[in-house]
Coordinates of C-alpha atoms and ligand atoms in Angstrom, one line a residue:
M642 CA -73.4 113.3 -33.5
H643 CA -76.4 113.4 -35.7
S644 CA -77.4 109.7 -35.3
S645 CA -80.5 107.7 -38.2
G646 CA -83.2 105.4 -39.1
I647 CA -84.2 104.4 -41.7
N648 CA -86.6 102.6 -43.2
T649 CA -86.6 101.2 -46.4
H650 CA -90.3 100.0 -47.1
W651 CA -93.2 100.2 -44.5
H652 CA -94.2 96.8 -43.2
F653 CA -93.5 96.0 -39.4
D654 CA -90.5 93.7 -39.7
H655 CA -88.4 96.9 -40.6
A656 CA -90.4 100.1 -39.3
D657 CA -91.2 98.1 -35.8
G658 CA -88.1 100.0 -34.5
N659 CA -89.0 103.7 -35.6
S660 CA -90.5 104.1 -32.1
W661 CA -87.7 103.5 -30.0
L662 CA -85.1 104.8 -32.1
N663 CA -87.0 107.8 -32.8
A664 CA -87.4 108.3 -28.4
E665 CA -83.2 108.2 -28.9
G666 CA -83.4 111.7 -30.4
A667 CA -82.6 109.8 -33.8
A668 CA -84.4 111.3 -37.3
I669 CA -86.0 109.4 -39.0
V670 CA -85.8 109.1 -42.9
A671 CA -87.8 106.9 -45.2
H672 CA -90.0 107.4 -49.0
A673 CA -92.9 109.2 -49.2
N674 CA -95.3 106.6 -49.8
T675 CA -93.6 104.7 -47.0
H676 CA -94.7 107.7 -44.8
M677 CA -98.1 107.4 -46.5
H678 CA -99.0 104.4 -45.2
L679 CA -96.7 104.1 -42.0
L680 CA -99.0 107.4 -40.7
S681 CA -102.2 106.0 -42.0
A682 CA -104.1 102.0 -41.4
Q683 CA -103.4 99.7 -43.8
R684 CA -104.6 96.4 -44.9
V685 CA -102.4 93.4 -46.5
E686 CA -104.8 90.9 -48.2
D687 CA -102.6 88.3 -48.8
W688 CA -102.1 88.7 -45.0
D689 CA -105.8 88.9 -43.9
F690 CA -104.0 90.9 -41.7
N691 CA -105.1 95.2 -40.7
F692 CA -102.0 97.6 -39.8
P693 CA -103.4 100.2 -37.5
S694 CA -101.6 103.1 -38.0
S695 CA -98.6 104.1 -35.6
P696 CA -98.1 106.3 -33.3
L697 CA -97.3 109.7 -34.4
A698 CA -93.2 108.9 -32.5
A699 CA -93.1 106.3 -35.5
V700 CA -93.4 107.9 -37.8
P701 CA -90.8 109.3 -40.4
T702 CA -89.6 113.1 -39.9
E703 CA -87.7 112.9 -43.1
V704 CA -89.5 112.0 -46.5
F705 CA -87.4 111.9 -49.5
S706 CA -88.9 110.4 -52.9
S707 CA -85.7 109.9 -55.6
E708 CA -82.5 109.8 -53.5
K709 CA -80.7 111.5 -51.0
T710 CA -77.0 111.7 -49.4
I711 CA -76.9 111.2 -46.0
A712 CA -73.1 111.1 -44.1
L713 CA -73.3 109.5 -41.6
N714 CA -69.9 109.5 -39.1
R715 CA -67.4 108.6 -42.1
S716 CA -69.8 107.1 -43.7
T717 CA -72.0 108.2 -46.9
L718 CA -75.6 106.3 -47.3
H719 CA -77.2 107.1 -50.4
L720 CA -80.8 106.6 -50.2
R721 CA -82.5 105.0 -53.7
Y722 CA -86.3 104.3 -54.4
Y723 CA -86.8 102.2 -56.8
G724 CA -90.1 102.3 -58.3
P725 CA -92.7 100.1 -56.8
A726 CA -90.9 96.5 -56.2
H727 CA -92.1 94.7 -52.7
T728 CA -94.8 97.5 -52.3
D729 CA -94.6 100.9 -53.4
G730 CA -92.0 102.9 -51.2
D731 CA -89.3 100.7 -51.2
I732 CA -85.4 102.3 -51.7
S733 CA -82.1 101.1 -51.4
V734 CA -79.5 102.4 -49.1
T735 CA -75.8 102.0 -50.3
F736 CA -72.8 102.4 -47.9
A737 CA -70.4 103.7 -50.1
E738 CA -66.8 103.4 -47.9
A739 CA -67.5 100.0 -47.3
D740 CA -69.4 99.1 -50.6
I741 CA -72.3 97.6 -49.4
L742 CA -75.8 97.0 -50.6
H743 CA -78.9 97.1 -48.1
T744 CA -81.6 95.2 -50.4
G745 CA -84.7 96.1 -48.3
D746 CA -86.5 92.9 -49.1
T747 CA -86.4 93.7 -53.2
F748 CA -83.9 90.9 -52.4
W749 CA -85.3 87.5 -50.2
N750 CA -81.4 85.5 -49.6
G751 CA -82.4 81.7 -51.8
I752 CA -86.6 81.7 -50.5
Y753 CA -89.2 83.2 -52.3
P754 CA -90.1 86.4 -52.3
F755 CA -93.5 87.7 -50.6
I756 CA -94.5 90.5 -52.7
D757 CA -97.4 92.6 -51.4
Y758 CA -99.9 94.0 -53.9
S759 CA -101.6 95.8 -51.1
T760 CA -99.3 98.6 -51.3
G761 CA -98.6 99.1 -54.1
G762 CA -95.8 96.1 -55.6
G763 CA -95.4 93.8 -58.7
I764 CA -93.9 90.6 -59.8
D765 CA -92.7 93.1 -62.8
G766 CA -91.7 95.7 -60.1
M767 CA -89.5 93.1 -58.3
I768 CA -87.0 92.1 -61.2
K769 CA -86.9 95.3 -62.2
A770 CA -85.3 96.1 -58.2
T771 CA -83.2 93.1 -59.3
E772 CA -81.0 94.5 -61.9
A773 CA -80.9 98.1 -60.7
N774 CA -79.5 95.8 -57.6
L775 CA -77.2 93.7 -60.1
A776 CA -76.9 97.1 -62.0
A777 CA -75.3 98.6 -58.2
A778 CA -72.8 96.0 -57.0
T779 CA -69.2 94.9 -58.4
D780 CA -68.3 91.1 -57.2
K781 CA -66.8 93.1 -54.1
T782 CA -70.2 94.4 -52.8
I783 CA -71.4 93.5 -49.4
I784 CA -74.6 92.7 -50.0
I785 CA -77.5 92.7 -47.3
P786 CA -80.7 91.1 -48.3
G787 CA -84.2 91.8 -46.6
H788 CA -85.5 88.1 -45.9
G789 CA -83.1 84.7 -46.3
N790 CA -78.8 84.2 -45.6
P791 CA -77.8 87.2 -44.3
V792 CA -74.6 88.3 -46.2
S793 CA -75.2 87.5 -49.8
N794 CA -73.3 88.4 -53.1
R795 CA -73.2 89.4 -56.7
T796 CA -73.1 86.0 -57.9
E797 CA -76.2 84.5 -55.2
L798 CA -78.6 88.2 -56.5
S799 CA -77.7 86.8 -60.4
A800 CA -79.8 83.6 -59.3
Y801 CA -83.1 85.3 -57.7
R802 CA -82.7 87.4 -61.2
D803 CA -82.9 84.3 -63.1
M804 CA -85.4 82.6 -61.0
L805 CA -87.7 85.3 -60.5
V806 CA -87.5 86.4 -64.3
A807 CA -87.8 82.4 -65.2
I808 CA -91.1 82.0 -63.0
R809 CA -92.6 85.5 -63.8
D810 CA -92.4 83.9 -67.5
N811 CA -93.0 80.6 -67.3
V812 CA -96.5 81.8 -64.9
A813 CA -97.1 84.3 -67.7
R814 CA -97.2 81.5 -70.9
L815 CA -100.1 79.5 -68.8
K816 CA -102.3 81.9 -67.6
Q817 CA -101.9 84.2 -71.4
Q818 CA -103.1 80.1 -73.1
G819 CA -106.3 80.8 -70.5
H820 CA -105.8 79.0 -67.6
S821 CA -107.4 79.5 -64.8
L822 CA -105.3 80.2 -60.9
E823 CA -105.8 76.7 -60.2
E824 CA -105.2 75.1 -63.1
T825 CA -101.5 77.5 -63.5
I826 CA -100.4 76.2 -59.9
G827 CA -101.4 72.5 -60.5
A828 CA -98.8 72.8 -63.7
K829 CA -96.2 74.3 -61.1
P830 CA -94.8 76.4 -63.4
T831 CA -92.4 76.4 -60.4
A832 CA -90.6 73.0 -60.2
A833 CA -87.5 73.4 -61.4
F834 CA -86.4 76.5 -58.1
D835 CA -88.4 74.4 -55.6
A836 CA -85.5 72.4 -54.2
M837 CA -83.7 75.5 -53.4
W838 CA -85.7 78.5 -53.1
G839 CA -89.4 76.9 -51.6
Q840 CA -88.8 75.9 -48.6
F841 CA -89.7 79.0 -46.3
L842 CA -92.4 80.6 -45.8
I843 CA -93.4 80.9 -49.4
T844 CA -94.9 78.6 -50.6
P845 CA -93.8 77.3 -54.5
A846 CA -98.2 77.7 -54.1
S847 CA -98.3 80.7 -52.7
F848 CA -95.4 82.0 -55.0
T849 CA -97.3 81.3 -58.2
R850 CA -100.0 83.0 -57.3
L851 CA -98.1 86.1 -56.4
V852 CA -96.8 85.7 -59.2
Y853 CA -100.2 85.4 -60.7
E854 CA -101.4 88.4 -59.8
G855 CA -99.3 90.7 -61.3
G856 CA -98.8 88.8 -65.0
Ligands
LIG1600 ZN1 -91.2 93.8 -46.5

């Protein structure tokens, strides 16, 4: 039996099991940019943190750039690159027979998402990835987000898209009017969404800052 590990992107909370998987004989599959980030030390400005390069055993062994299909036991897995979104190496994984879509960190269910501009992410790419997720799902698809409530569906994904688009538009309008970052945060462009989405790691002010950076 051939086993596989898949990295949806390079962040440690999603790629940290690699050495262990590799020791078990699993091939580790990832997008080319994820492979590149795991090979060298990375700095994430928003976390003020430097990540050392990964030990070689933790570096992906199978790399692709656009799409890849893997037959695993009785499942068919489709891996698809989103283009730059949460980082520049995000991929989705669909399990065809089970009708499951794993979105990696392009979808944070019920909470504001982090966007990693240091390694190529951006708000417009997050919205584009979310549109791709909506197009890939039906009302029956089980959707697995990167963070937040672990099992989701198209209705929640669609509310997430609406939240991203509304806040992007609010922030872009303020920015175009010449408001500074501090003034934009003060204008509370996320207010209508904070009760539902602003209760976790990424606060309303920090999400506003992430959107402003890319708007
Ligand atoms: Zn991440």
